[in-house]
Amino acid sequence: MVSTTPSRKGKAKVIKIPLGLPSSASESSESSDSSNSEHSDSESDSDDPVTPEYLESLLEKARQNYAAAAAKEQKSSFSTTEEVITLDEDLGQKPLPHLDPGSLPPSYFELGTSRFDGPSRIRDPGIESAEKASSSRAVPSPPVPPPELTKSGKPLTRKEKKELKNKTAGSDWFDLPAPAEADLPRLYREVEALRLRNQLDPKRFYRKDEGEGKGIKGLPEYFAIGTILPSNTPFGTASGENLTRASRKRTLVDELVDDAEAKRYAKKKFEELQSVRGAKGKNTLTAKQAMRRRKW
């Protein structure tokens, strides 16, 4: 089947339609003919000259499309980085109630004021229960100490209490006693032997004592001299740490006098001093004159 369709400019177009096609095929052919006609119309319209106003309108439309696309892209990037969830108050939802844990036991640790400080206090439930159990019992108060009395049975005066207090260095120094005045001469010999320990061993040096060279007045106010106890050895045999019974003496001076090595060194020093003193004493004139004589 052949049909002709008139165009705007008086031209005719021949379209072949096959026979035996259904009506839908004919309708599709008609729509294709109309599209072809519109295309030909646009081609005919494009032949017309383009005005500057038309180009300006196209540019403005392109700018608007670019701005809309940029705003949409920025909105989509903001929504991907941060999501804000808002609850609509009109829905009638009630706010979440505050959590109430009730009465909690005290913490086991108490931290310091700053983050660098460790725990200032550590709680031990076992110790707390023991303290509660002991506090519940009725513990009697300590008895009042009786007043200090003299030998005659009279209470001590303030001066006597002060003297009694000055007899020891106090509990901070383990009640170190002050020696009696009658024992000072004997103790002075012991302390002086300790101060002269530089002369006992030539290979050791000791710093000078504070009261050295002051006599009995240079003794410390509180001091005591003890005894080194022997250590227990198996089967009671002697050891290098323990002195034998024969070498043990009553005082420190007696031990130094009986020490053979110390005695030898003391004798050597004594002879040196005697030789120096003898060269300057009597009956040395002939020796001095012999030294001055010429040898040739």
GROMACS .gro file of C-alpha atoms in nm:
model
  296
    1MET     CA    1   0.000   0.000   0.000
    2VAL     CA    2   0.139   0.339  -0.096
    3SER     CA    3   0.031   0.670   0.054
    4THR     CA    4   0.142   1.027   0.004
    5THR     CA    5   0.170   1.290   0.285
    6PRO     CA    6   0.185   1.660   0.202
    7SER     CA    7   0.460   1.876   0.364
    8ARG     CA    8   0.460   2.244   0.454
    9LYS     CA    9   0.638   2.357   0.136
   10GLY     CA   10   0.412   2.163  -0.095
   11LYS     CA   11   0.630   1.857  -0.135
   12ALA     CA   12   0.484   1.510  -0.110
   13LYS     CA   13   0.647   1.206   0.053
   14VAL     CA   14   0.573   0.850  -0.048
   15ILE     CA   15   0.536   0.593   0.228
   16LYS     CA   16   0.494   0.221   0.158
   17ILE     CA   17   0.268   0.034   0.402
   18PRO     CA   18   0.270  -0.345   0.370
   19LEU     CA   19  -0.064  -0.518   0.345
   20GLY     CA   20  -0.188  -0.759   0.600
   21LEU     CA   21  -0.040  -0.577   0.903
   22PRO     CA   22  -0.255  -0.514   1.206
   23SER     CA   23  -0.383  -0.179   1.310
   24SER     CA   24  -0.106  -0.137   1.575
   25ALA     CA   25   0.157  -0.161   1.302
   26SER     CA   26  -0.025   0.104   1.106
   27GLU     CA   27  -0.039   0.328   1.411
   28SER     CA   28   0.338   0.286   1.473
   29SER     CA   29   0.406   0.370   1.112
   30GLU     CA   30   0.197   0.683   1.145
   31SER     CA   31   0.392   0.790   1.458
   32SER     CA   32   0.722   0.732   1.277
   33ASP     CA   33   0.593   0.939   0.985
   34SER     CA   34   0.502   1.222   1.223
   35SER     CA   35   0.851   1.210   1.387
   36ASN     CA   36   1.014   1.214   1.045
   37SER     CA   37   0.804   1.512   0.953
   38GLU     CA   38   0.900   1.695   1.275
   39HIS     CA   39   1.269   1.619   1.207
   40SER     CA   40   1.235   1.761   0.861
   41ASP     CA   41   1.060   2.066   1.007
   42SER     CA   42   1.347   2.119   1.258
   43GLU     CA   43   1.598   2.089   0.976
   44SER     CA   44   1.404   2.343   0.781
   45ASP     CA   45   1.390   2.570   1.090
   46SER     CA   46   1.765   2.534   1.148
   47ASP     CA   47   1.826   2.690   0.817
   48ASP     CA   48   1.692   3.017   0.965
   49PRO     CA   49   1.963   3.262   1.105
   50VAL     CA   50   2.045   3.243   1.490
   51THR     CA   51   2.000   3.570   1.680
   52PRO     CA   52   2.229   3.690   1.973
   53GLU     CA   53   1.929   3.702   2.208
   54TYR     CA   54   1.869   3.333   2.150
   55LEU     CA   55   2.234   3.250   2.228
   56GLU     CA   56   2.225   3.461   2.544
   57SER     CA   57   1.916   3.280   2.666
   58LEU     CA   58   2.089   2.944   2.609
   59LEU     CA   59   2.395   3.056   2.807
   60GLU     CA   60   2.180   3.178   3.096
   61LYS     CA   61   1.994   2.848   3.103
   62ALA     CA   62   2.325   2.657   3.107
   63ARG     CA   63   2.450   2.867   3.402
   64GLN     CA   64   2.133   2.797   3.597
   65ASN     CA   65   2.163   2.422   3.532
   66TYR     CA   66   2.531   2.422   3.645
   67ALA     CA   67   2.450   2.611   3.966
   68ALA     CA   68   2.163   2.371   4.046
   69ALA     CA   69   2.389   2.068   3.983
   70ALA     CA   70   2.666   2.210   4.209
   71ALA     CA   71   2.421   2.280   4.493
   72LYS     CA   72   2.279   1.930   4.466
   73GLU     CA   73   2.629   1.776   4.476
   74GLN     CA   74   2.729   1.982   4.783
   75LYS     CA   75   2.414   1.880   4.963
   76SER     CA   76   2.474   1.514   4.887
   77SER     CA   77   2.839   1.533   5.016
   78PHE     CA   78   2.725   1.701   5.344
   79SER     CA   79   2.467   1.433   5.399
   80THR     CA   80   2.731   1.157   5.360
   81THR     CA   81   2.975   1.309   5.617
   82GLU     CA   82   2.727   1.392   5.894
   83GLU     CA   83   2.385   1.257   5.957
   84VAL     CA   84   2.154   1.448   6.185
   85ILE     CA   85   1.858   1.264   6.327
   86THR     CA   86   1.576   1.480   6.453
   87LEU     CA   87   1.273   1.355   6.635
   88ASP     CA   88   0.943   1.511   6.559
   89GLU     CA   89   0.780   1.630   6.881
   90ASP     CA   90   0.438   1.620   6.727
   91LEU     CA   91   0.444   1.240   6.724
   92GLY     CA   92   0.372   1.232   7.098
   93GLN     CA   93   0.687   1.037   7.200
   94LYS     CA   94   0.787   1.070   7.565
   95PRO     CA   95   1.151   1.154   7.655
   96LEU     CA   96   1.371   0.878   7.794
   97PRO     CA   97   1.367   0.867   8.176
   98HIS     CA   98   1.687   0.922   8.380
   99LEU     CA   99   1.863   0.605   8.486
  100ASP     CA  100   1.852   0.544   8.862
  101PRO     CA  101   2.102   0.275   8.972
  102GLY     CA  102   1.993   0.305   9.333
  103SER     CA  103   2.230   0.288   9.629
  104LEU     CA  104   2.574   0.166   9.519
  105PRO     CA  105   2.852   0.040   9.751
  106PRO     CA  106   3.155   0.267   9.795
  107SER     CA  107   3.428   0.235   9.537
  108TYR     CA  108   3.739   0.028   9.604
  109PHE     CA  109   3.973   0.303   9.482
  110GLU     CA  110   3.989   0.677   9.546
  111LEU     CA  111   4.190   0.858   9.282
  112GLY     CA  112   4.406   1.164   9.339
  113THR     CA  113   4.341   1.519   9.231
  114SER     CA  114   4.530   1.493   8.899
  115ARG     CA  115   4.550   1.215   8.645
  116PHE     CA  116   4.918   1.159   8.723
  117ASP     CA  117   4.849   1.071   9.088
  118GLY     CA  118   4.784   0.711   9.176
  119PRO     CA  119   4.505   0.582   9.400
  120SER     CA  120   4.512   0.774   9.727
  121ARG     CA  121   4.313   0.513   9.915
  122ILE     CA  122   4.228   0.146   9.857
  123ARG     CA  123   3.929  -0.002  10.035
  124ASP     CA  124   3.946  -0.356  10.171
  125PRO     CA  125   3.608  -0.501  10.270
  126GLY     CA  126   3.774  -0.765  10.489
  127ILE     CA  127   3.951  -0.505  10.701
  128GLU     CA  128   3.635  -0.296  10.729
  129SER     CA  129   3.432  -0.593  10.852
  130ALA     CA  130   3.703  -0.677  11.108
  131GLU     CA  131   3.709  -0.318  11.232
  132LYS     CA  132   3.331  -0.316  11.268
  133ALA     CA  133   3.338  -0.642  11.461
  134SER     CA  134   3.611  -0.515  11.694
  135SER     CA  135   3.443  -0.177  11.746
  136SER     CA  136   3.117  -0.343  11.847
  137ARG     CA  137   3.289  -0.512  12.139
  138ALA     CA  138   3.331  -0.321  12.464
  139VAL     CA  139   3.706  -0.263  12.497
  140PRO     CA  140   3.811  -0.109  12.828
  141SER     CA  141   4.015   0.209  12.815
  142PRO     CA  142   4.383   0.184  12.910
  143PRO     CA  143   4.453   0.241  13.279
  144VAL     CA  144   4.589   0.572  13.397
  145PRO     CA  145   4.962   0.540  13.472
  146PRO     CA  146   5.046   0.589  13.839
  147PRO     CA  147   5.240   0.898  13.941
  148GLU     CA  148   5.616   0.864  13.947
  149LEU     CA  149   5.756   0.842  14.297
  150THR     CA  150   6.098   0.878  14.448
  151LYS     CA  151   6.269   0.616  14.663
  152SER     CA  152   6.115   0.769  14.972
  153GLY     CA  153   5.766   0.738  14.819
  154LYS     CA  154   5.712   1.106  14.751
  155PRO     CA  155   5.598   1.230  14.407
  156LEU     CA  156   5.864   1.375  14.180
  157THR     CA  157   5.905   1.748  14.150
  158ARG     CA  158   5.917   1.931  13.818
  159LYS     CA  159   6.296   1.957  13.831
  160GLU     CA  160   6.333   1.585  13.903
  161LYS     CA  161   6.096   1.499  13.615
  162LYS     CA  162   6.305   1.713  13.380
  163GLU     CA  163   6.626   1.540  13.493
  164LEU     CA  164   6.462   1.202  13.447
  165LYS     CA  165   6.350   1.300  13.097
  166ASN     CA  166   6.700   1.417  13.004
  167LYS     CA  167   6.852   1.082  13.099
  168THR     CA  168   6.758   0.938  12.758
  169ALA     CA  169   6.748   1.075  12.404
  170GLY     CA  170   6.377   0.992  12.372
  171SER     CA  171   6.169   0.727  12.203
  172ASP     CA  172   6.270   0.852  11.857
  173TRP     CA  173   6.628   0.747  11.937
  174PHE     CA  174   6.529   0.420  12.109
  175ASP     CA  175   6.586   0.574  12.455
  176LEU     CA  176   6.962   0.604  12.407
  177PRO     CA  177   7.098   0.666  12.758
  178ALA     CA  178   7.322   0.946  12.874
  179PRO     CA  179   7.631   0.806  13.054
  180ALA     CA  180   7.682   0.881  13.421
  181GLU     CA  181   7.950   1.126  13.523
  182ALA     CA  182   8.142   0.856  13.715
  183ASP     CA  183   8.181   0.649  13.395
  184LEU     CA  184   8.301   0.936  13.175
  185PRO     CA  185   8.680   0.886  13.234
  186ARG     CA  186   8.657   0.518  13.142
  187LEU     CA  187   8.438   0.585  12.840
  188TYR     CA  188   8.668   0.867  12.731
  189ARG     CA  189   8.955   0.620  12.683
  190GLU     CA  190   8.734   0.401  12.465
  191VAL     CA  191   8.615   0.693  12.253
  192GLU     CA  192   8.968   0.830  12.221
  193ALA     CA  193   9.088   0.493  12.093
  194LEU     CA  194   8.817   0.507  11.825
  195ARG     CA  195   8.918   0.858  11.729
  196LEU     CA  196   9.283   0.752  11.688
  197ARG     CA  197   9.201   0.469  11.449
  198ASN     CA  198   9.388   0.658  11.176
  199GLN     CA  199   9.711   0.566  11.351
  200LEU     CA  200   9.615   0.199  11.371
  201ASP     CA  201   9.580   0.135  10.999
  202PRO     CA  202   9.801   0.341  10.761
  203LYS     CA  203   9.595   0.241  10.455
  204ARG     CA  204   9.268   0.393  10.576
  205PHE     CA  205   9.158   0.749  10.623
  206TYR     CA  206   8.880   0.861  10.857
  207ARG     CA  207   8.729   1.205  10.883
  208LYS     CA  208   8.804   1.402  11.197
  209ASP     CA  209   8.543   1.376  11.472
  210GLU     CA  210   8.356   1.684  11.589
  211GLY     CA  211   8.465   1.667  11.954
  212GLU     CA  212   8.819   1.546  11.888
  213GLY     CA  213   9.082   1.727  12.092
  214LYS     CA  214   8.837   1.867  12.350
  215GLY     CA  215   8.888   1.602  12.616
  216ILE     CA  216   8.596   1.473  12.818
  217LYS     CA  217   8.391   1.778  12.720
  218GLY     CA  218   8.408   1.665  12.357
  219LEU     CA  219   8.213   1.347  12.429
  220PRO     CA  220   7.862   1.329  12.285
  221GLU     CA  221   7.572   1.377  12.524
  222TYR     CA  222   7.400   1.046  12.448
  223PHE     CA  223   7.599   0.738  12.344
  224ALA     CA  224   7.652   0.377  12.441
  225ILE     CA  225   7.916   0.110  12.375
  226GLY     CA  226   7.791  -0.235  12.281
  227THR     CA  227   7.935  -0.583  12.241
  228ILE     CA  228   7.937  -0.782  11.918
  229LEU     CA  229   7.772  -1.115  11.987
  230PRO     CA  230   7.924  -1.428  11.832
  231SER     CA  231   7.733  -1.594  11.549
  232ASN     CA  232   7.614  -1.951  11.585
  233THR     CA  233   7.825  -2.203  11.393
  234PRO     CA  234   7.749  -2.573  11.341
  235PHE     CA  235   7.880  -2.796  11.624
  236GLY     CA  236   8.002  -2.488  11.812
  237THR     CA  237   8.327  -2.462  11.614
  238ALA     CA  238   8.526  -2.140  11.569
  239SER     CA  239   8.491  -1.928  11.256
  240GLY     CA  240   8.664  -1.631  11.100
  241GLU     CA  241   8.382  -1.399  11.210
  242ASN     CA  242   8.408  -1.494  11.578
  243LEU     CA  243   8.703  -1.425  11.805
  244THR     CA  244   8.837  -1.703  12.017
  245ARG     CA  245   8.785  -1.688  12.390
  246ALA     CA  246   9.153  -1.607  12.453
  247SER     CA  247   9.149  -1.310  12.212
  248ARG     CA  248   8.833  -1.158  12.361
  249LYS     CA  249   8.902  -0.869  12.595
  250ARG     CA  250   8.696  -0.661  12.830
  251THR     CA  251   8.746  -0.325  12.660
  252LEU     CA  252   8.840  -0.197  12.317
  253VAL     CA  253   9.175  -0.062  12.440
  254ASP     CA  254   9.273  -0.406  12.574
  255GLU     CA  255   9.199  -0.563  12.236
  256LEU     CA  256   9.410  -0.304  12.054
  257VAL     CA  257   9.702  -0.355  12.291
  258ASP     CA  258   9.689  -0.730  12.241
  259ASP     CA  259   9.665  -0.704  11.860
  260ALA     CA  260  10.002  -0.814  11.712
  261GLU     CA  261   9.973  -0.621  11.386
  262ALA     CA  262   9.866  -0.303  11.557
  263LYS     CA  263  10.146  -0.349  11.810
  264ARG     CA  264  10.403  -0.388  11.533
  265TYR     CA  265  10.287  -0.075  11.353
  266ALA     CA  266  10.279   0.124  11.677
  267LYS     CA  267  10.634   0.015  11.761
  268LYS     CA  268  10.755   0.118  11.415
  269LYS     CA  269  10.602   0.464  11.447
  270PHE     CA  270  10.744   0.503  11.796
  271GLU     CA  271  11.098   0.424  11.679
  272GLU     CA  272  11.065   0.679  11.397
  273LEU     CA  273  10.962   0.947  11.640
  274GLN     CA  274  11.241   0.857  11.880
  275SER     CA  275  11.502   0.878  11.604
  276VAL     CA  276  11.384   1.227  11.509
  277ARG     CA  277  11.381   1.341  11.871
  278GLY     CA  278  11.724   1.181  11.941
  279ALA     CA  279  11.886   1.369  11.652
  280LYS     CA  280  11.788   1.698  11.817
  281GLY     CA  281  11.866   1.607  12.180
  282LYS     CA  282  12.179   1.588  12.397
  283ASN     CA  283  12.513   1.426  12.297
  284THR     CA  284  12.450   1.490  11.929
  285LEU     CA  285  12.711   1.763  11.875
  286THR     CA  286  12.990   1.525  11.770
  287ALA     CA  287  12.755   1.360  11.517
  288LYS     CA  288  12.661   1.696  11.373
  289GLN     CA  289  13.027   1.802  11.346
  290ALA     CA  290  13.111   1.472  11.172
  291MET     CA  291  12.840   1.542  10.921
  292ARG     CA  292  12.988   1.886  10.849
  293ARG     CA  293  13.342   1.759  10.789
  294ARG     CA  294  13.468   1.734  10.435
  295LYS     CA  295  13.498   1.389  10.287
  296TRP     CA  296  13.813   1.462  10.082
   0.00000   0.00000   0.00000
